[in-house]
Amino acid sequence: MVAGEASGDLLAREVVEAIRQKTEDVEFAGIGGRELASVGIQSPFDISPLSILGFAEGIRAYGTVVKLADAAADAIVAFKPDAVVLVDSWGFMLRVAQRVRARAPEIKLIKLIGPQVWATRPGRAKTLAATVDYLLCMHDMEAPFYAPYGLPTTVIGNPALSRNTPGDGQKFRAARGIGSDDKVCLVLPGSRRSELVKVAPALIDAAKRVAASVSGIRIVISPAGNMADAFDAAFPDVSDWAEVLHAPEERYDAMAAANLALACSGTVTSELAMQGAPMIVAYRTGWLTWALARGLLYKKHHITLLNIVSDDQEIVPEFVQTKQKPELIADTAIRWLKDPKLLDSQKQAQNEALVRMQGEGHSSADIAADAILSVARGQAVLPQE
């Protein structure tokens, strides 16, 4: 199992647990973070340098990415697995796959979560098909991109929706002396180091403006587990006016307790919607990345999946790039918090978008586990066969 970022680390852990429920005849090794470590899979090196964002940032980190890809390939080849599962993180995983394929072509390579070919750079479908043996993707709309290249594909659905673990908002509030009528604003500042630099400051500033304008509101900030120490170092004074949540097991409870969330774009937006938390999304990347995406690469008008599946309409407000200004985010947040009808309307709109995203049947991790075991046991029909 190879996971390069927080969301991939979580999914990798869930898939490991699902596989272990199906069979005891399996041995794991892995490269990842805290989630994989929690199920006994210790990474041979630190993956946090992979938490990069954008084209220009990627170029600057290229040397580090190559070194880590080499180290990952070394660890994989030494373990001699039947199959390798490469979770998300397109650029890094592609390099790992290419290195393993060149050195040990007998090892089956499985990509868990494909690149967003439906939104940008569809040519990556051909690249991936030439590099791995099997793809586990999230959406039905992805499979047709790979069909011309003969890459076997299984749709697993959105992992965030499969989790569907209801948070206990009342428990969260009671533990902190927050009344049922008191308002809670939750801030989710991102899971990458670059997001702590480019997105988190705007969200923190916006939340501070909300705290000054909405009487009695409680501000709760929940950094991703892999970014907790980095967040504390970057924002040492935030605990003076907000509560910083360091308990990952309370994350869903905090979402369920929130009247409103200010979130960095990413997997967390689907999780917030599942917990019934109205949200406002922010995002900013490097200007070169932005220019390339808007001018040449990205085919959608929005970046939040809830919006994309809603015919690319802005169901969730997005404050992206030049619009990512604390005062703009705060103005919308304050207006919503002072009008419960607006919050209810936002929650309803998000629920309708969720219906469009939800599939049927087993969990994403369970579907992925079945496919991975099939490939590892040589039961799946692969291109080279």
Short mmCIF file of C-alpha atoms in Angstrom, two decimals, residues 115-367:
data_model
loop_
_atom_site.label_atom_id
_atom_site.label_comp_id
_atom_site.label_asym_id
_atom_site.label_seq_id
_atom_site.Cartn_x
_atom_site.Cartn_y
_atom_site.Cartn_z
CA PRO A 115 -6.50 11.29 -12.09
CA GLN A 116 -9.44 13.59 -12.82
CA VAL A 117 -9.41 12.94 -16.56
CA TRP A 118 -13.04 14.09 -16.75
CA ALA A 119 -12.00 17.56 -15.65
CA THR A 120 -8.51 18.09 -17.04
CA ARG A 121 -5.86 16.43 -19.23
CA PRO A 122 -7.73 13.37 -20.56
CA GLY A 123 -4.46 12.19 -22.11
CA ARG A 124 -3.44 10.94 -18.68
CA ALA A 125 -5.82 8.01 -19.25
CA LYS A 126 -3.49 6.68 -21.95
CA THR A 127 -0.44 7.25 -19.73
CA LEU A 128 -1.99 5.42 -16.81
CA ALA A 129 -3.15 2.52 -18.98
CA ALA A 130 0.41 2.06 -20.24
CA THR A 131 1.78 2.02 -16.69
CA VAL A 132 -0.54 0.03 -14.40
CA ASP A 133 -2.54 -3.18 -14.62
CA TYR A 134 -5.79 -2.14 -12.98
CA LEU A 135 -7.68 1.01 -11.98
CA LEU A 136 -10.13 1.56 -9.15
CA CYS A 137 -11.90 4.87 -9.82
CA MET A 138 -14.64 6.84 -8.07
CA HIS A 139 -17.15 7.74 -10.76
CA ASP A 140 -18.97 6.04 -13.62
CA MET A 141 -18.04 8.97 -15.84
CA GLU A 142 -14.34 8.01 -15.60
CA ALA A 143 -14.47 4.49 -17.06
CA PRO A 144 -15.11 5.52 -20.71
CA PHE A 145 -11.83 7.47 -20.75
CA TYR A 146 -9.87 4.24 -20.18
CA ALA A 147 -11.88 1.84 -22.34
CA PRO A 148 -10.02 2.72 -25.61
CA TYR A 149 -6.73 1.74 -23.96
CA GLY A 150 -7.89 -1.57 -22.49
CA LEU A 151 -7.28 -0.73 -18.84
CA PRO A 152 -9.56 -2.85 -16.61
CA THR A 153 -11.53 -0.51 -14.35
CA THR A 154 -13.79 -0.95 -11.34
CA VAL A 155 -15.92 1.93 -10.04
CA ILE A 156 -15.86 2.01 -6.23
CA GLY A 157 -17.86 5.19 -5.61
CA ASN A 158 -16.79 8.15 -3.51
CA PRO A 159 -14.99 6.86 -0.39
CA ALA A 160 -16.14 9.84 1.66
CA LEU A 161 -19.76 8.88 1.06
CA SER A 162 -19.13 5.23 1.86
CA ARG A 163 -17.85 6.11 5.32
CA ASN A 164 -21.17 7.61 6.31
CA THR A 165 -20.22 7.62 9.98
CA PRO A 166 -22.70 9.97 11.67
CA GLY A 167 -20.92 12.37 13.96
CA ASP A 168 -22.30 13.04 17.43
CA GLY A 169 -22.77 16.77 17.46
CA GLN A 170 -24.54 16.81 20.82
CA LYS A 171 -21.69 14.89 22.44
CA PHE A 172 -19.15 17.31 20.97
CA ARG A 173 -21.08 20.33 22.25
CA ALA A 174 -21.72 18.85 25.70
CA ALA A 175 -18.01 18.08 26.20
CA ARG A 176 -17.23 21.76 25.64
CA GLY A 177 -20.17 23.38 27.35
CA ILE A 178 -21.67 24.58 24.08
CA GLY A 179 -25.44 24.96 24.29
CA SER A 180 -27.77 23.53 21.66
CA ASP A 181 -28.70 27.07 20.58
CA ASP A 182 -25.12 28.33 20.49
CA LYS A 183 -23.44 28.67 17.11
CA VAL A 184 -20.31 26.80 16.08
CA CYS A 185 -18.10 27.72 13.12
CA LEU A 186 -15.72 24.92 12.10
CA VAL A 187 -12.56 25.70 10.12
CA LEU A 188 -10.84 22.98 8.06
CA PRO A 189 -7.58 24.52 6.82
CA GLY A 190 -6.31 21.77 4.49
CA SER A 191 -4.18 18.64 4.49
CA ARG A 192 -1.12 19.86 2.55
CA ARG A 193 1.73 22.09 3.65
CA SER A 194 1.14 24.32 0.65
CA GLU A 195 -2.50 24.75 1.73
CA LEU A 196 -1.35 25.93 5.14
CA VAL A 197 0.50 28.67 3.28
CA LYS A 198 -1.96 29.54 0.52
CA VAL A 199 -5.42 28.76 1.94
CA ALA A 200 -5.34 28.49 5.73
CA PRO A 201 -4.46 32.16 6.42
CA ALA A 202 -7.56 33.38 4.58
CA LEU A 203 -9.80 30.90 6.38
CA ILE A 204 -8.31 31.76 9.79
CA ASP A 205 -8.66 35.50 9.13
CA ALA A 206 -12.26 35.01 7.98
CA ALA A 207 -13.06 32.99 11.11
CA LYS A 208 -11.59 35.71 13.31
CA ARG A 209 -13.87 38.25 11.60
CA VAL A 210 -16.82 35.94 12.22
CA ALA A 211 -15.87 35.66 15.89
CA ALA A 212 -15.84 39.45 16.19
CA SER A 213 -19.20 39.90 14.45
CA VAL A 214 -21.40 37.01 15.69
CA SER A 215 -22.07 37.21 19.40
CA GLY A 216 -21.22 34.11 21.43
CA ILE A 217 -20.06 32.01 18.48
CA ARG A 218 -17.48 29.29 19.11
CA ILE A 219 -14.72 28.86 16.56
CA VAL A 220 -13.27 25.34 16.24
CA ILE A 221 -10.29 24.71 13.97
CA SER A 222 -9.57 21.12 12.92
CA PRO A 223 -6.27 20.72 11.05
CA ALA A 224 -5.73 17.41 9.26
CA GLY A 225 -3.91 14.88 11.41
CA ASN A 226 -0.83 14.90 9.21
CA MET A 227 -0.65 18.70 9.43
CA ALA A 228 -1.33 19.17 13.15
CA ASP A 229 2.23 20.02 14.17
CA ALA A 230 2.80 22.21 11.11
CA PHE A 231 -0.45 24.07 11.80
CA ASP A 232 0.51 24.75 15.42
CA ALA A 233 3.87 26.11 14.27
CA ALA A 234 2.30 28.30 11.58
CA PHE A 235 -0.50 29.68 13.75
CA PRO A 236 0.78 29.74 17.34
CA ASP A 237 -1.66 32.42 18.57
CA VAL A 238 -4.90 31.04 17.18
CA SER A 239 -5.75 29.26 20.44
CA ASP A 240 -6.20 32.69 22.04
CA TRP A 241 -9.59 33.04 20.33
CA ALA A 242 -10.44 29.60 18.94
CA GLU A 243 -10.25 25.94 19.95
CA VAL A 244 -7.80 23.86 17.95
CA LEU A 245 -9.00 20.27 17.66
CA HIS A 246 -6.19 17.71 17.80
CA ALA A 247 -8.26 14.57 18.29
CA PRO A 248 -8.90 12.92 14.88
CA GLU A 249 -11.63 10.74 16.38
CA GLU A 250 -13.68 13.89 17.11
CA ARG A 251 -13.50 15.25 13.57
CA TYR A 252 -16.90 13.95 12.43
CA ASP A 253 -18.46 14.98 15.75
CA ALA A 254 -17.18 18.51 15.16
CA MET A 255 -18.65 18.51 11.65
CA ALA A 256 -22.02 17.35 12.98
CA ALA A 257 -21.93 20.05 15.66
CA ALA A 258 -21.10 22.87 13.25
CA ASN A 259 -23.65 25.42 12.13
CA LEU A 260 -21.21 26.40 9.40
CA ALA A 261 -17.85 25.22 8.09
CA LEU A 262 -15.14 27.18 6.32
CA ALA A 263 -13.16 24.60 4.38
CA CYS A 264 -10.21 24.20 2.07
CA SER A 265 -11.37 22.45 -1.10
CA GLY A 266 -10.86 18.70 -1.08
CA THR A 267 -12.31 15.40 0.08
CA VAL A 268 -13.44 17.07 3.29
CA THR A 269 -16.23 18.91 1.46
CA SER A 270 -18.06 15.64 0.78
CA GLU A 271 -17.54 14.61 4.39
CA LEU A 272 -19.00 17.89 5.61
CA ALA A 273 -22.06 17.45 3.43
CA MET A 274 -22.56 13.95 4.81
CA GLN A 275 -22.54 15.39 8.34
CA GLY A 276 -25.09 18.05 7.41
CA ALA A 277 -22.77 21.02 7.83
CA PRO A 278 -23.40 24.00 5.54
CA MET A 279 -20.09 25.08 4.07
CA ILE A 280 -18.12 27.76 2.29
CA VAL A 281 -15.07 26.64 0.30
CA ALA A 282 -11.80 28.46 -0.38
CA TYR A 283 -8.76 27.60 -2.46
CA ARG A 284 -5.68 29.18 -3.94
CA THR A 285 -2.78 27.74 -5.87
CA GLY A 286 0.29 29.19 -7.56
CA TRP A 287 -0.36 31.65 -10.36
CA LEU A 288 1.38 29.58 -13.01
CA THR A 289 -0.71 26.55 -12.08
CA TRP A 290 -3.85 28.69 -12.10
CA ALA A 291 -3.07 30.22 -15.48
CA LEU A 292 -2.40 26.83 -17.04
CA ALA A 293 -5.52 25.31 -15.54
CA ARG A 294 -7.84 28.11 -16.55
CA GLY A 295 -6.28 28.67 -19.94
CA LEU A 296 -5.51 25.17 -21.13
CA LEU A 297 -6.30 22.29 -18.80
CA TYR A 298 -9.35 22.50 -16.58
CA LYS A 299 -12.70 21.97 -18.28
CA LYS A 300 -15.04 22.72 -15.38
CA HIS A 301 -16.09 26.06 -13.90
CA HIS A 302 -15.96 24.83 -10.30
CA ILE A 303 -13.61 22.77 -8.16
CA THR A 304 -15.93 21.37 -5.48
CA LEU A 305 -17.34 17.96 -6.36
CA LEU A 306 -20.78 18.89 -5.01
CA ASN A 307 -20.87 21.68 -7.58
CA ILE A 308 -19.45 19.63 -10.44
CA VAL A 309 -22.06 16.89 -10.09
CA SER A 310 -24.77 19.59 -9.98
CA ASP A 311 -24.25 20.40 -13.66
CA ASP A 312 -21.27 22.58 -12.72
CA GLN A 313 -23.52 25.00 -10.83
CA GLU A 314 -22.34 26.74 -7.65
CA ILE A 315 -24.28 24.89 -4.96
CA VAL A 316 -21.44 25.51 -2.47
CA PRO A 317 -19.94 29.02 -2.56
CA GLU A 318 -16.35 28.94 -3.79
CA PHE A 319 -13.84 31.67 -3.02
CA VAL A 320 -11.02 30.68 -5.33
CA GLN A 321 -7.78 32.42 -6.28
CA THR A 322 -8.48 36.19 -6.58
CA LYS A 323 -11.79 35.75 -4.74
CA GLN A 324 -10.10 34.07 -1.78
CA LYS A 325 -10.27 37.14 0.44
CA PRO A 326 -11.03 36.90 4.16
CA GLU A 327 -13.53 39.75 4.05
CA LEU A 328 -15.54 38.10 1.24
CA ILE A 329 -15.59 34.73 2.98
CA ALA A 330 -16.52 36.33 6.30
CA ASP A 331 -19.31 38.45 4.78
CA THR A 332 -21.07 35.35 3.47
CA ALA A 333 -20.46 33.43 6.69
CA ILE A 334 -21.80 36.21 8.90
CA ARG A 335 -24.88 36.68 6.73
CA TRP A 336 -25.68 32.96 6.90
CA LEU A 337 -25.06 32.67 10.63
CA LYS A 338 -27.43 35.54 11.31
CA ASP A 339 -30.19 34.00 9.20
CA PRO A 340 -31.06 30.36 10.07
CA LYS A 341 -33.20 30.12 6.92
CA LEU A 342 -30.12 30.63 4.76
CA LEU A 343 -28.27 27.88 6.63
CA ASP A 344 -31.21 25.51 6.21
CA SER A 345 -31.44 26.32 2.51
CA GLN A 346 -27.71 25.65 2.07
CA LYS A 347 -27.97 22.32 3.88
CA GLN A 348 -30.86 21.27 1.64
CA ALA A 349 -28.95 22.20 -1.51
CA GLN A 350 -25.97 20.15 -0.35
CA ASN A 351 -28.20 17.18 0.44
CA GLU A 352 -29.63 17.26 -3.08
CA ALA A 353 -26.11 17.28 -4.51
CA LEU A 354 -25.19 14.30 -2.32
CA VAL A 355 -28.04 12.29 -3.81
CA ARG A 356 -26.43 12.76 -7.24
CA MET A 357 -23.10 11.49 -5.91
CA GLN A 358 -24.22 8.46 -3.95
CA GLY A 359 -24.05 4.99 -5.38
CA GLU A 360 -25.57 1.76 -4.17
CA GLY A 361 -24.21 -1.42 -2.67
CA HIS A 362 -21.07 -2.06 -0.68
CA SER A 363 -18.62 0.47 0.68
CA SER A 364 -15.84 1.82 -1.51
CA ALA A 365 -13.23 0.05 0.61
CA ASP A 366 -15.08 -3.26 0.33
CA ILE A 367 -15.38 -3.03 -3.46
#
